[in-house]
N, CA, C and O atoms as a DFTB+ gen file, in Angstrom:
704 C
 N C O
     1  1      40.335       9.459      39.359
     2  2      41.449       9.233      39.050
     3  2      41.790       8.210      38.296
     4  3      42.201       8.332      37.142
     5  1      41.624       6.990      38.973
     6  2      41.834       5.776      38.527
     7  2      41.255       5.458      37.373
     8  3      41.798       4.635      36.636
     9  1      39.814       6.180      36.959
    10  2      38.750       5.894      36.041
    11  2      39.378       6.609      34.572
    12  3      39.376       6.185      33.416
    13  1      39.883       7.827      35.148
    14  2      40.671       8.951      33.667
    15  2      41.804       7.885      33.276
    16  3      42.072       7.856      32.075
    17  1      42.344       7.209      33.916
    18  2      43.530       6.219      33.825
    19  2      43.262       5.231      32.889
    20  3      44.020       4.979      31.953
    21  1      42.096       4.600      33.129
    22  2      42.043       3.462      32.448
    23  2      41.416       3.665      31.224
    24  3      41.614       2.814      30.357
    25  1      40.672       4.655      30.962
    26  2      40.043       5.261      29.758
    27  2      41.330       5.828      28.815
    28  3      41.326       5.647      27.597
    29  1      42.265       6.427      29.403
    30  2      43.492       6.713      28.863
    31  2      44.104       5.323      28.215
    32  3      44.345       5.170      27.017
    33  1      44.288       4.431      29.161
    34  2      44.894       3.153      28.552
    35  2      44.067       2.572      27.473
    36  3      44.500       2.072      26.435
    37  1      42.973       2.678      27.787
    38  2      41.959       2.105      26.336
    39  2      42.315       2.956      25.247
    40  3      42.764       2.521      24.187
    41  1      42.145       4.016      25.463
    42  2      42.308       4.891      23.815
    43  2      43.785       4.329      23.536
    44  3      44.013       3.594      22.575
    45  1      44.501       4.620      24.198
    46  2      46.055       4.266      23.641
    47  2      46.263       3.059      22.970
    48  3      46.928       2.968      21.938
    49  1      45.498       1.782      23.749
    50  2      45.516       0.335      22.958
    51  2      44.923       0.631      21.908
    52  3      45.639       0.173      21.017
    53  1      44.035       1.126      21.445
    54  2      43.230       1.414      20.299
    55  2      43.890       2.020      19.435
    56  3      43.626       1.629      18.298
    57  1      44.875       3.061      19.511
    58  2      45.520       3.619      18.874
    59  2      46.779       2.635      18.310
    60  3      47.187       2.625      17.148
    61  1      47.206       1.947      19.240
    62  2      48.246       0.550      18.709
    63  2      48.063      -0.310      17.853
    64  3      48.922      -0.771      17.101
    65  1      46.697      -0.649      17.911
    66  2      46.222      -1.815      17.451
    67  2      45.632      -0.963      16.135
    68  3      46.177      -1.447      15.142
    69  1      45.043      -0.259      15.882
    70  2      44.818       0.502      14.658
    71  2      46.226       0.834      13.672
    72  3      46.310       0.756      12.446
    73  1      47.128       1.170      14.526
    74  2      48.502       1.393      13.873
    75  2      49.158       0.342      13.363
    76  3      49.698       0.505      12.269
    77  1      49.253      -0.884      13.991
    78  2      49.773      -2.168      13.663
    79  2      48.833      -2.774      12.325
    80  3      49.284      -3.392      11.361
    81  1      47.660      -2.469      12.530
    82  2      46.698      -2.925      11.339
    83  2      47.068      -2.265      10.183
    84  3      47.151      -2.880       9.119
    85  1      47.325      -0.951      10.280
    86  2      47.886      -0.042       9.209
    87  2      49.152      -0.550       8.602
    88  3      49.353      -0.639       7.390
    89  1      49.835      -0.815       9.377
    90  2      51.384      -1.426       9.242
    91  2      51.403      -2.750       8.735
    92  3      52.330      -3.118       8.014
    93  1      50.652      -3.352       8.983
    94  2      50.837      -5.062       8.562
    95  2      50.057      -4.973       7.072
    96  3      50.675      -5.590       6.205
    97  1      49.225      -4.539       6.758
    98  2      48.338      -4.757       5.783
    99  2      48.096      -3.544       5.047
   100  3      48.124      -2.453       5.616
   101  1      47.808      -3.694       3.554
   102  2      47.555      -2.658       3.088
   103  2      46.028      -2.361       3.237
   104  3      45.283      -3.339       3.302
   105  1      45.430      -0.964       3.306
   106  2      44.457      -0.782       3.427
   107  2      42.890      -1.711       2.652
   108  3      42.472      -1.076       1.684
   109  1      42.262      -2.701       2.874
   110  2      41.672      -3.426       2.176
   111  2      40.293      -2.616       1.852
   112  3      39.951      -1.822       2.728
   113  1      39.609      -2.701       0.907
   114  2      38.552      -2.112       0.937
   115  2      37.379      -3.186       0.781
   116  3      37.718      -4.208       0.184
   117  1      36.208      -3.129       1.168
   118  2      34.925      -4.080       1.063
   119  2      34.610      -4.178      -0.312
   120  3      34.692      -3.153      -0.988
   121  1      34.303      -5.119      -0.775
   122  2      33.865      -5.364      -2.377
   123  2      33.019      -4.593      -2.584
   124  3      32.264      -4.362      -1.640
   125  1      32.838      -4.044      -3.582
   126  2      31.903      -3.159      -4.089
   127  2      30.336      -3.800      -4.441
   128  3      30.420      -4.936      -4.908
   129  1      29.399      -3.458      -4.351
   130  2      28.205      -4.141      -4.638
   131  2      28.101      -4.248      -6.181
   132  3      28.628      -3.483      -6.989
   133  1      27.391      -5.245      -6.430
   134  2      26.962      -5.195      -7.915
   135  2      26.412      -4.170      -8.359
   136  3      25.616      -3.553      -7.651
   137  1      26.668      -3.829      -9.429
   138  2      26.114      -2.513      -9.990
   139  2      24.827      -3.159     -10.612
   140  3      24.667      -4.368     -10.783
   141  1      23.909      -2.135     -10.931
   142  2      22.470      -2.568     -11.346
   143  2      22.481      -2.859     -12.916
   144  3      23.265      -2.243     -13.639
   145  1      21.765      -3.628     -13.333
   146  2      21.911      -3.955     -14.676
   147  2      21.494      -2.677     -15.774
   148  3      20.470      -2.000     -15.873
   149  1      22.585      -2.684     -16.422
   150  2      22.488      -1.376     -17.584
   151  2      21.166      -1.157     -18.182
   152  3      20.383      -2.094     -18.341
   153  1      20.894       0.037     -18.515
   154  2      19.585       0.206     -19.112
   155  2      20.075       0.670     -20.505
   156  3      21.047       1.404     -20.685
   157  1      19.315       0.173     -21.426
   158  2      19.792       0.229     -22.539
   159  2      18.689       1.163     -23.455
   160  3      17.516       0.800     -23.538
   161  1      19.155       2.336     -24.100
   162  2      17.904       3.048     -24.735
   163  2      17.666       2.408     -26.108
   164  3      18.638       1.945     -26.706
   165  1      16.449       2.350     -26.645
   166  2      15.978       1.784     -27.594
   167  2      15.227       2.863     -28.587
   168  3      14.125       3.356     -28.347
   169  1      15.930       3.099     -29.600
   170  2      15.491       3.949     -30.834
   171  2      14.981       5.329     -29.994
   172  3      13.806       5.570     -30.269
   173  1      15.465       6.121     -29.210
   174  2      14.890       7.296     -28.611
   175  2      14.162       7.909     -29.653
   176  3      14.630       7.852     -30.791
   177  1      12.861       8.612     -29.402
   178  2      12.591       9.484     -30.648
   179  2      12.678      10.729     -29.855
   180  3      12.503      10.892     -28.647
   181  1      13.087      11.854     -31.097
   182  2      13.564      12.956     -30.468
   183  2      12.501      13.727     -29.655
   184  3      13.049      14.666     -29.078
   185  1      11.234      13.668     -29.415
   186  2      10.357      14.240     -28.507
   187  2      10.775      13.736     -26.924
   188  3      10.472      14.536     -26.039
   189  1      11.348      12.659     -26.567
   190  2      11.678      11.726     -25.516
   191  2      12.535      12.689     -24.430
   192  3      13.500      12.278     -23.785
   193  1      11.985      14.055     -24.361
   194  2      12.975      14.741     -23.323
   195  2      12.015      15.704     -22.587
   196  3      11.184      16.398     -23.173
   197  1      12.192      15.685     -21.344
   198  2      11.074      16.704     -20.380
   199  2      11.585      18.130     -20.391
   200  3      12.590      18.564     -20.956
   201  1      10.828      18.673     -19.767
   202  2      11.136      20.625     -20.170
   203  2      12.478      20.856     -19.707
   204  3      13.018      21.885     -20.114
   205  1      13.297      19.897     -18.729
   206  2      14.235      20.530     -18.621
   207  2      15.652      19.863     -19.633
   208  3      16.856      19.799     -19.384
   209  1      15.029      19.538     -20.550
   210  2      16.083      18.840     -21.855
   211  2      16.686      17.169     -21.312
   212  3      17.462      16.478     -21.973
   213  1      16.238      16.884     -20.294
   214  2      16.567      15.494     -19.656
   215  2      15.846      14.165     -20.297
   216  3      14.626      14.079     -20.445
   217  1      16.669      13.270     -20.610
   218  2      15.878      12.037     -21.303
   219  2      14.952      11.460     -20.188
   220  3      15.284      11.209     -19.029
   221  1      13.601      11.283     -20.822
   222  2      12.634      10.543     -19.926
   223  2      12.867       8.864     -19.989
   224  3      13.128       8.146     -20.955
   225  1      12.705       8.602     -18.838
   226  2      12.979       6.959     -18.769
   227  2      11.708       6.338     -18.644
   228  3      11.045       6.382     -17.608
   229  1      11.353       5.746     -19.711
   230  2      10.000       5.134     -20.068
   231  2      10.247       3.752     -20.705
   232  3      11.206       3.581     -21.456
   233  1       9.256       2.624     -20.361
   234  2       9.249       1.241     -20.962
   235  2       9.542       1.260     -22.407
   236  3      10.368       0.552     -22.983
   237  1       8.620       2.327     -23.027
   238  2       8.875       2.135     -24.636
   239  2      10.391       2.816     -25.198
   240  3      10.543       2.853     -26.419
   241  1      11.353       3.279     -24.425
   242  2      12.310       3.513     -24.871
   243  2      13.508       3.258     -24.252
   244  3      14.501       3.721     -24.813
   245  1      13.697       2.514     -23.036
   246  2      14.388       1.749     -22.433
   247  2      14.189       0.297     -22.269
   248  3      13.047      -0.154     -22.191
   249  1      15.297      -0.514     -22.209
   250  2      14.864      -1.771     -21.605
   251  2      16.250      -2.468     -21.043
   252  3      17.298      -2.250     -21.650
   253  1      16.238      -3.254     -19.950
   254  2      17.316      -3.746     -19.080
   255  2      18.060      -4.750     -20.030
   256  3      17.395      -5.680     -20.487
   257  1      19.393      -4.637     -20.365
   258  2      20.164      -5.734     -21.138
   259  2      20.258      -6.986     -20.691
   260  3      20.329      -7.895     -21.518
   261  1      20.274      -7.255     -19.361
   262  2      20.234      -8.662     -18.595
   263  2      19.003      -8.915     -18.351
   264  3      18.900     -10.123     -18.136
   265  1      17.675      -8.209     -18.249
   266  2      16.481      -8.725     -18.194
   267  2      15.246      -8.249     -18.859
   268  3      14.334      -7.670     -18.269
   269  1      15.269      -8.503     -20.014
   270  2      14.313      -7.581     -21.185
   271  2      12.931      -7.579     -20.328
   272  3      12.257      -6.551     -20.263
   273  1      12.512      -8.872     -19.623
   274  2      11.421      -8.623     -19.236
   275  2      10.886      -7.402     -18.085
   276  3       9.742      -6.946     -18.058
   277  1      11.983      -7.019     -17.187
   278  2      11.767      -6.140     -16.226
   279  2      11.253      -5.008     -16.893
   280  3      11.381      -4.754     -18.091
   281  1      10.509      -4.174     -15.812
   282  2      10.112      -2.846     -16.375
   283  2      10.004      -1.709     -15.392
   284  3       9.891      -1.890     -14.179
   285  1      10.055      -0.274     -16.102
   286  2      10.460       0.620     -15.403
   287  2       9.385       0.817     -14.689
   288  3       8.198       0.702     -14.994
   289  1      10.060       1.223     -13.397
   290  2       8.680       1.386     -12.062
   291  2       9.375       2.522     -11.161
   292  3      10.597       2.583     -11.029
   293  1       8.424       3.463     -10.522
   294  2       8.749       3.957      -9.364
   295  2       8.416       3.380      -8.108
   296  3       7.271       3.005      -7.854
   297  1       9.390       3.289      -7.293
   298  2       9.116       2.481      -5.794
   299  2       9.320       3.479      -4.975
   300  3      10.218       4.251      -5.311
   301  1       8.682       3.731      -3.864
   302  2       8.942       4.627      -2.526
   303  2      10.236       4.602      -1.886
   304  3      10.637       3.590      -1.310
   305  1      10.874       5.612      -1.955
   306  2      12.342       5.714      -1.086
   307  2      13.197       4.891      -2.277
   308  3      14.301       4.453      -1.955
   309  1      12.715       4.672      -3.639
   310  2      14.031       3.999      -4.441
   311  2      13.804       4.924      -5.989
   312  3      12.855       5.543      -6.472
   313  1      15.121       4.650      -6.399
   314  2      15.261       5.678      -8.054
   315  2      14.248       4.864      -8.897
   316  3      13.903       3.689      -8.769
   317  1      13.829       5.892      -9.877
   318  2      13.108       5.168     -11.156
   319  2      14.281       4.269     -11.438
   320  3      15.446       4.668     -11.428
   321  1      13.860       2.877     -11.721
   322  2      14.759       1.804     -12.299
   323  2      13.902       0.727     -12.618
   324  3      12.688       0.842     -12.454
   325  1      14.498      -0.487     -13.132
   326  2      13.657      -1.825     -13.787
   327  2      13.496      -2.511     -12.590
   328  3      14.377      -2.859     -11.803
   329  1      12.112      -2.699     -12.510
   330  2      11.909      -3.861     -11.539
   331  2      10.629      -4.648     -11.651
   332  3       9.853      -4.301     -12.542
   333  1      10.293      -5.675     -10.860
   334  2       9.206      -6.526     -10.773
   335  2       8.366      -6.375      -9.896
   336  3       8.841      -5.873      -8.877
   337  1       7.031      -6.656      -9.846
   338  2       6.283      -6.424      -8.728
   339  2       5.795      -7.684      -8.044
   340  3       5.161      -8.532      -8.672
   341  1       6.071      -7.804      -6.828
   342  2       5.602      -9.264      -6.427
   343  2       4.258      -9.039      -5.744
   344  3       3.968      -7.957      -5.232
   345  1       3.463     -10.078      -5.752
   346  2       2.035      -9.950      -4.886
   347  2       2.072     -11.329      -4.178
   348  3       2.517     -12.355      -4.691
   349  1       1.424     -11.198      -2.643
   350  2       1.257     -12.414      -1.877
   351  2       0.118     -12.068      -1.417
   352  3      -0.262     -10.955      -1.055
   353  1      -0.634     -13.434      -1.448
   354  2      -2.078     -13.502      -0.356
   355  2      -1.727     -14.313       0.532
   356  3      -0.951     -15.258       0.387
   357  1      -2.518     -13.844       1.906
   358  2      -2.036     -14.832       2.965
   359  2      -3.300     -15.015       3.748
   360  3      -3.989     -13.997       3.692
   361  1      -3.791     -15.903       4.404
   362  2      -4.324     -16.320       5.292
   363  2      -4.197     -15.768       6.504
   364  3      -3.540     -16.439       7.300
   365  1      -4.747     -14.465       6.992
   366  2      -4.026     -14.291       8.222
   367  2      -4.041     -14.923       9.052
   368  3      -3.062     -15.012       9.793
   369  1      -5.328     -15.708       9.277
   370  2      -5.637     -15.938      10.638
   371  2      -4.506     -17.289      10.722
   372  3      -3.967     -17.468      11.814
   373  1      -4.171     -18.184       9.625
   374  2      -3.306     -19.224      10.097
   375  2      -1.710     -18.931       9.536
   376  3      -0.735     -19.623       9.826
   377  1      -1.709     -17.876       8.768
   378  2      -0.312     -17.269       8.640
   379  2       0.240     -18.302       7.252
   380  3       1.367     -18.786       7.149
   381  1      -0.838     -18.449       6.322
   382  2      -0.353     -19.530       5.175
   383  2      -0.612     -18.649       3.707
   384  3      -1.601     -18.012       3.343
   385  1       0.511     -18.859       3.133
   386  2       0.185     -18.189       1.703
   387  2      -0.930     -19.050       0.872
   388  3      -1.104     -20.261       0.732
   389  1      -1.518     -18.047       0.448
   390  2      -2.591     -18.809      -0.548
   391  2      -2.239     -18.323      -1.981
   392  3      -2.351     -19.191      -2.846
   393  1      -1.965     -17.492      -2.256
   394  2      -1.755     -17.169      -3.621
   395  2      -0.224     -16.375      -3.725
   396  3       0.142     -15.612      -2.831
   397  1       0.562     -16.645      -4.862
   398  2       1.606     -15.438      -4.900
   399  2       2.058     -14.993      -6.567
   400  3       1.850     -15.962      -7.297
   401  1       2.421     -14.210      -7.071
   402  2       2.836     -14.077      -8.340
   403  2       3.787     -12.895      -8.236
   404  3       4.122     -12.187      -7.287
   405  1       4.161     -12.917      -9.715
   406  2       5.439     -11.825      -9.709
   407  2       4.484     -11.083     -11.079
   408  3       3.800     -11.735     -11.868
   409  1       4.613      -9.985     -11.089
   410  2       4.412      -9.024     -12.319
   411  2       5.290      -8.006     -12.600
   412  3       6.070      -7.478     -11.807
   413  1       5.078      -7.668     -14.148
   414  2       5.750      -6.404     -14.527
   415  2       5.847      -5.350     -13.416
   416  3       4.799      -5.069     -12.835
   417  1       6.860      -4.799     -13.089
   418  2       7.236      -3.400     -12.449
   419  2       6.283      -2.414     -12.778
   420  3       6.008      -1.692     -11.819
   421  1       5.648      -2.132     -13.903
   422  2       5.254      -1.184     -14.306
   423  2       3.316      -1.336     -14.250
   424  3       2.531      -0.506     -14.708
   425  1       3.010      -2.469     -13.642
   426  2       1.577      -2.529     -13.158
   427  2       1.640      -2.341     -11.913
   428  3       2.658      -2.422     -11.225
   429  1       0.343      -2.029     -11.488
   430  2       0.307      -1.371     -10.005
   431  2      -0.628      -2.332      -9.305
   432  3      -1.288      -3.096     -10.010
   433  1      -0.734      -2.366      -8.168
   434  2      -1.661      -3.122      -7.288
   435  2      -2.821      -3.594      -7.533
   436  3      -3.169      -4.769      -7.418
   437  1      -3.755      -2.266      -8.043
   438  2      -5.149      -2.608      -8.424
   439  2      -5.215      -3.651      -9.639
   440  3      -6.041      -4.562      -9.693
   441  1      -4.169      -3.378     -10.673
   442  2      -4.260      -4.004     -12.119
   443  2      -3.789      -5.528     -11.567
   444  3      -4.266      -6.447     -12.233
   445  1      -3.067      -5.858     -10.635
   446  2      -2.668      -7.291     -10.118
   447  2      -3.651      -7.834      -9.286
   448  3      -3.759      -9.060      -9.266
   449  1      -4.486      -7.053      -8.504
   450  2      -5.867      -7.691      -7.949
   451  2      -6.181      -8.550      -8.396
   452  3      -5.637      -9.600      -8.056
   453  1      -7.378      -8.563      -9.541
   454  2      -7.808      -9.668     -10.087
   455  2      -7.255     -10.986     -10.250
   456  3      -7.910     -11.950      -9.856
   457  1      -6.113     -11.145     -10.789
   458  2      -5.472     -12.406     -11.045
   459  2      -5.078     -12.939      -9.912
   460  3      -5.269     -14.147      -9.771
   461  1      -4.400     -12.138      -8.774
   462  2      -4.261     -12.638      -7.581
   463  2      -5.561     -13.235      -6.650
   464  3      -5.531     -14.204      -5.891
   465  1      -6.488     -12.515      -6.897
   466  2      -7.505     -13.268      -6.124
   467  2      -8.273     -14.445      -6.844
   468  3      -9.044     -15.256      -6.332
   469  1      -7.863     -14.335      -8.181
   470  2      -8.504     -15.812      -8.837
   471  2      -7.417     -16.731      -8.354
   472  3      -7.754     -17.876      -8.054
   473  1      -6.167     -16.381      -8.240
   474  2      -5.377     -17.502      -7.833
   475  2      -5.770     -18.270      -6.329
   476  3      -6.018     -19.441      -6.044
   477  1      -5.699     -17.085      -5.577
   478  2      -6.152     -17.378      -4.370
   479  2      -7.253     -18.237      -4.010
   480  3      -7.275     -19.119      -3.152
   481  1      -8.374     -17.759      -4.972
   482  2      -9.721     -18.584      -4.828
   483  2      -9.551     -20.176      -5.407
   484  3     -10.144     -21.141      -4.923
   485  1      -8.698     -20.225      -6.442
   486  2      -8.589     -21.529      -6.979
   487  2      -7.498     -22.425      -5.942
   488  3      -7.703     -23.616      -5.707
   489  1      -6.572     -21.831      -5.490
   490  2      -6.020     -22.850      -4.660
   491  2      -6.733     -23.122      -3.029
   492  3      -6.372     -24.035      -2.285
   493  1      -7.398     -22.492      -2.825
   494  2      -8.360     -22.520      -1.733
   495  2      -9.458     -23.690      -2.222
   496  3      -9.614     -24.754      -1.624
   497  1     -10.113     -23.325      -3.303
   498  2     -11.172     -24.304      -3.815
   499  2     -10.528     -26.173      -3.578
   500  3     -11.106     -27.211      -3.254
   501  1      -9.187     -25.862      -3.916
   502  2      -8.508     -27.531      -4.079
   503  2      -8.683     -28.006      -2.648
   504  3      -8.961     -29.191      -2.461
   505  1      -8.549     -27.213      -1.670
   506  2      -8.941     -27.807      -0.093
   507  2     -10.242     -27.529       0.286
   508  3     -10.470     -27.363       1.484
   509  1     -11.330     -27.432      -0.703
   510  2     -12.820     -27.048      -0.277
   511  2     -12.823     -25.876       0.907
   512  3     -13.541     -26.005       1.898
   513  1     -11.910     -24.661       0.706
   514  2     -11.950     -23.717       1.402
   515  2     -12.596     -22.674       0.685
   516  3     -12.974     -23.146      -0.387
   517  1     -12.913     -21.407       0.789
   518  2     -13.380     -20.207       0.351
   519  2     -13.009     -18.993       0.592
   520  3     -12.422     -19.070       1.671
   521  1     -12.994     -17.969       0.261
   522  2     -12.495     -16.683       0.883
   523  2     -14.002     -15.741       1.234
   524  3     -14.822     -15.424       0.373
   525  1     -14.071     -15.504       2.287
   526  2     -15.252     -14.747       3.017
   527  2     -15.163     -13.264       3.075
   528  3     -15.863     -12.415       2.523
   529  1     -14.089     -13.140       3.912
   530  2     -13.564     -11.648       3.891
   531  2     -12.223     -11.706       3.248
   532  3     -11.600     -12.713       2.910
   533  1     -11.884     -10.460       3.137
   534  2     -10.698      -9.957       2.417
   535  2     -10.114      -8.711       2.990
   536  3     -10.885      -7.778       3.212
   537  1      -9.049      -8.602       3.215
   538  2      -8.379      -7.247       3.868
   539  2      -7.253      -6.883       2.832
   540  3      -6.537      -7.698       2.250
   541  1      -7.232      -5.938       2.744
   542  2      -6.088      -5.203       1.541
   543  2      -5.844      -3.989       2.053
   544  3      -6.675      -3.498       2.817
   545  1      -4.835      -3.397       1.770
   546  2      -4.210      -1.955       1.807
   547  2      -4.821      -1.059       0.905
   548  3      -5.475      -1.606       0.017
   549  1      -4.780       0.259       0.895
   550  2      -5.372       1.170       0.145
   551  2      -4.914       1.202      -1.146
   552  3      -5.621       1.689      -2.029
   553  1      -3.427       0.583      -1.466
   554  2      -2.993       0.673      -2.993
   555  2      -3.721      -0.486      -4.001
   556  3      -3.476      -0.637      -5.198
   557  1      -4.729      -1.297      -3.141
   558  2      -5.576      -2.187      -4.156
   559  2      -6.745      -1.488      -4.148
   560  3      -7.580      -2.192      -4.715
   561  1      -7.249      -0.413      -3.776
   562  2      -8.588       0.229      -3.519
   563  2      -8.914       0.840      -5.145
   564  3      -8.525       1.922      -5.583
   565  1      -9.642      -0.068      -5.790
   566  2     -10.284       0.450      -6.991
   567  2     -11.831       0.002      -7.398
   568  3     -12.116      -1.155      -7.087
   569  1     -12.569       0.559      -7.870
   570  2     -13.906       0.470      -7.750
   571  2     -14.163      -1.114      -8.227
   572  3     -14.894      -1.920      -7.653
   573  1     -13.326      -1.354      -9.490
   574  2     -13.328      -2.715     -10.214
   575  2     -13.294      -3.666      -9.172
   576  3     -14.324      -4.315      -8.989
   577  1     -12.166      -3.909      -8.344
   578  2     -11.521      -4.413      -7.610
   579  2     -12.846      -4.824      -6.223
   580  3     -13.024      -5.847      -5.562
   581  1     -13.464      -3.663      -6.241
   582  2     -14.686      -4.045      -4.919
   583  2     -15.703      -4.537      -5.637
   584  3     -16.405      -5.346      -5.030
   585  1     -15.993      -4.303      -6.720
   586  2     -17.438      -4.576      -7.460
   587  2     -16.897      -6.215      -7.764
   588  3     -17.751      -7.092      -7.639
   589  1     -15.503      -6.619      -8.156
   590  2     -15.381      -8.018      -8.247
   591  2     -15.725      -8.956      -6.842
   592  3     -16.371     -10.003      -6.814
   593  1     -15.099      -8.258      -5.721
   594  2     -15.532      -8.959      -4.340
   595  2     -16.685      -9.083      -4.240
   596  3     -17.003     -10.263      -4.090
   597  1     -17.679      -8.243      -4.255
   598  2     -18.785      -8.319      -4.025
   599  2     -19.774      -9.058      -5.198
   600  3     -20.890      -9.403      -4.810
   601  1     -19.475      -9.269      -6.362
   602  2     -19.924     -10.223      -6.996
   603  2     -19.704     -11.664      -6.679
   604  3     -20.520     -12.540      -6.966
   605  1     -18.333     -11.919      -5.949
   606  2     -18.061     -13.276      -5.562
   607  2     -18.505     -13.701      -4.191
   608  3     -18.240     -14.763      -3.627
   609  1     -19.382     -12.478      -3.653
   610  2     -19.811     -12.740      -2.199
   611  2     -18.498     -12.958      -1.237
   612  3     -18.347     -13.936      -0.505
   613  1     -17.529     -11.813      -1.378
   614  2     -16.745     -11.812      -0.323
   615  2     -16.838     -10.192       0.146
   616  3     -16.905      -9.235      -0.625
   617  1     -16.824     -10.145       1.624
   618  2     -16.341      -8.891       2.225
   619  2     -15.417      -8.587       2.340
   620  3     -14.609      -9.061       3.138
   621  1     -15.198      -7.521       1.432
   622  2     -13.935      -6.600       1.200
   623  2     -13.299      -5.459       2.119
   624  3     -13.601      -4.278       1.946
   625  1     -12.604      -5.781       2.882
   626  2     -12.109      -4.468       3.560
   627  2     -10.695      -3.638       3.127
   628  3      -9.594      -3.782       3.659
   629  1     -11.019      -2.783       2.076
   630  2      -9.970      -2.015       1.421
   631  2     -10.179      -0.578       1.826
   632  3     -11.284      -0.090       1.591
   633  1      -9.390       0.049       2.320
   634  2      -9.352       1.733       2.727
   635  2      -9.296       2.406       1.117
   636  3      -8.723       2.063       0.082
   637  1     -10.225       3.569       1.500
   638  2      -9.586       4.633       0.251
   639  2      -8.356       4.633       0.235
   640  3      -7.607       4.383       1.179
   641  1      -7.997       4.999      -1.161
   642  2      -6.292       5.627      -0.977
   643  2      -6.235       6.885      -0.463
   644  3      -7.198       7.626      -0.270
   645  1      -5.184       7.094      -0.262
   646  2      -4.564       8.341       0.560
   647  2      -4.848       9.816      -0.307
   648  3      -4.866      10.889       0.297
   649  1      -5.043       9.735      -1.641
   650  2      -5.360      10.749      -2.259
   651  2      -6.940      11.059      -2.360
   652  3      -7.382      12.056      -2.930
   653  1      -7.601      10.240      -1.838
   654  2      -9.364      10.035      -1.972
   655  2      -9.845      11.301      -1.657
   656  3      -9.477      11.704      -0.553
   657  1     -10.643      12.137      -2.376
   658  2     -11.311      13.445      -2.160
   659  2     -13.007      13.086      -1.792
   660  3     -13.748      12.807      -2.735
   661  1     -13.465      13.111      -0.602
   662  2     -14.612      12.549      -0.719
   663  2     -15.761      13.621      -1.058
   664  3     -16.919      13.222      -1.183
   665  1     -15.480      14.822      -1.191
   666  2     -16.403      16.018      -1.833
   667  2     -15.568      16.618      -2.751
   668  3     -14.366      16.876      -2.684
   669  1     -16.376      16.799      -3.610
   670  2     -15.524      17.515      -5.191
   671  2     -16.638      18.950      -5.234
   672  3     -17.867      19.008      -5.212
   673  1     -15.477      20.114      -5.309
   674  2     -16.290      21.313      -5.224
   675  2     -16.960      21.246      -6.715
   676  3     -16.334      20.643      -7.586
   677  1     -18.139      21.811      -7.012
   678  2     -19.108      21.956      -8.005
   679  2     -19.949      20.469      -8.403
   680  3     -20.906      20.425      -9.176
   681  1     -19.574      19.720      -7.952
   682  2     -20.348      18.234      -8.181
   683  2     -21.418      18.202      -6.731
   684  3     -21.274      18.371      -5.520
   685  1     -22.733      17.823      -7.842
   686  2     -23.950      17.605      -6.776
   687  2     -24.294      16.103      -7.142
   688  3     -24.320      15.689      -8.301
   689  1     -24.525      15.417      -6.142
   690  2     -24.828      14.197      -5.969
   691  2     -26.226      13.996      -6.289
   692  3     -27.007      14.520      -5.495
   693  1     -26.873      13.176      -7.549
   694  2     -28.213      13.108      -7.503
   695  2     -28.487      11.759      -7.233
   696  3     -27.778      10.898      -7.755
   697  1     -29.586      11.396      -6.355
   698  2     -29.827       9.895      -5.608
   699  2     -30.409       9.356      -6.806
   700  3     -30.246       8.151      -6.997
   701  1     -31.018       9.985      -7.597
   702  2     -32.123       9.127      -8.602
   703  2     -30.972       8.416      -9.731
   704  3     -31.370       7.697     -10.648
């Protein structure tokens, strides 16, 4: 019985406080988040429509009015928009950033890998250090990147991408 009365008193107090807030001030809205930079169309060709008649957003047809260097990109769980692509190389044993770079949002991880690796190797060479092993996620998996590491004497641990198919129907491997 006493617990019920305490809860009723608390509920009544909350109602009173809410009513006082409503009576004292007009409802204040939180500030709106800044709107994203506007996309401007650049001389859209007539064939720039998808099968449903919607305009396709592409780098050659759109640019950001506030940042012309931004590029159209798709990011997981985000809308297709203008972005940059950030890359960071870290010495995982010591937690030290060995290289960092920003790139166009339209570039993929495997395309940025050679430049990032070169920067990391250069930065470490300034301190008489070298990369012996490299760990990267599957987004960096590309034959060129693995070959680059092999040529540099770096043991690379890069998994196959998630869409990798180890066996292809109709393909016969010839060892010769």
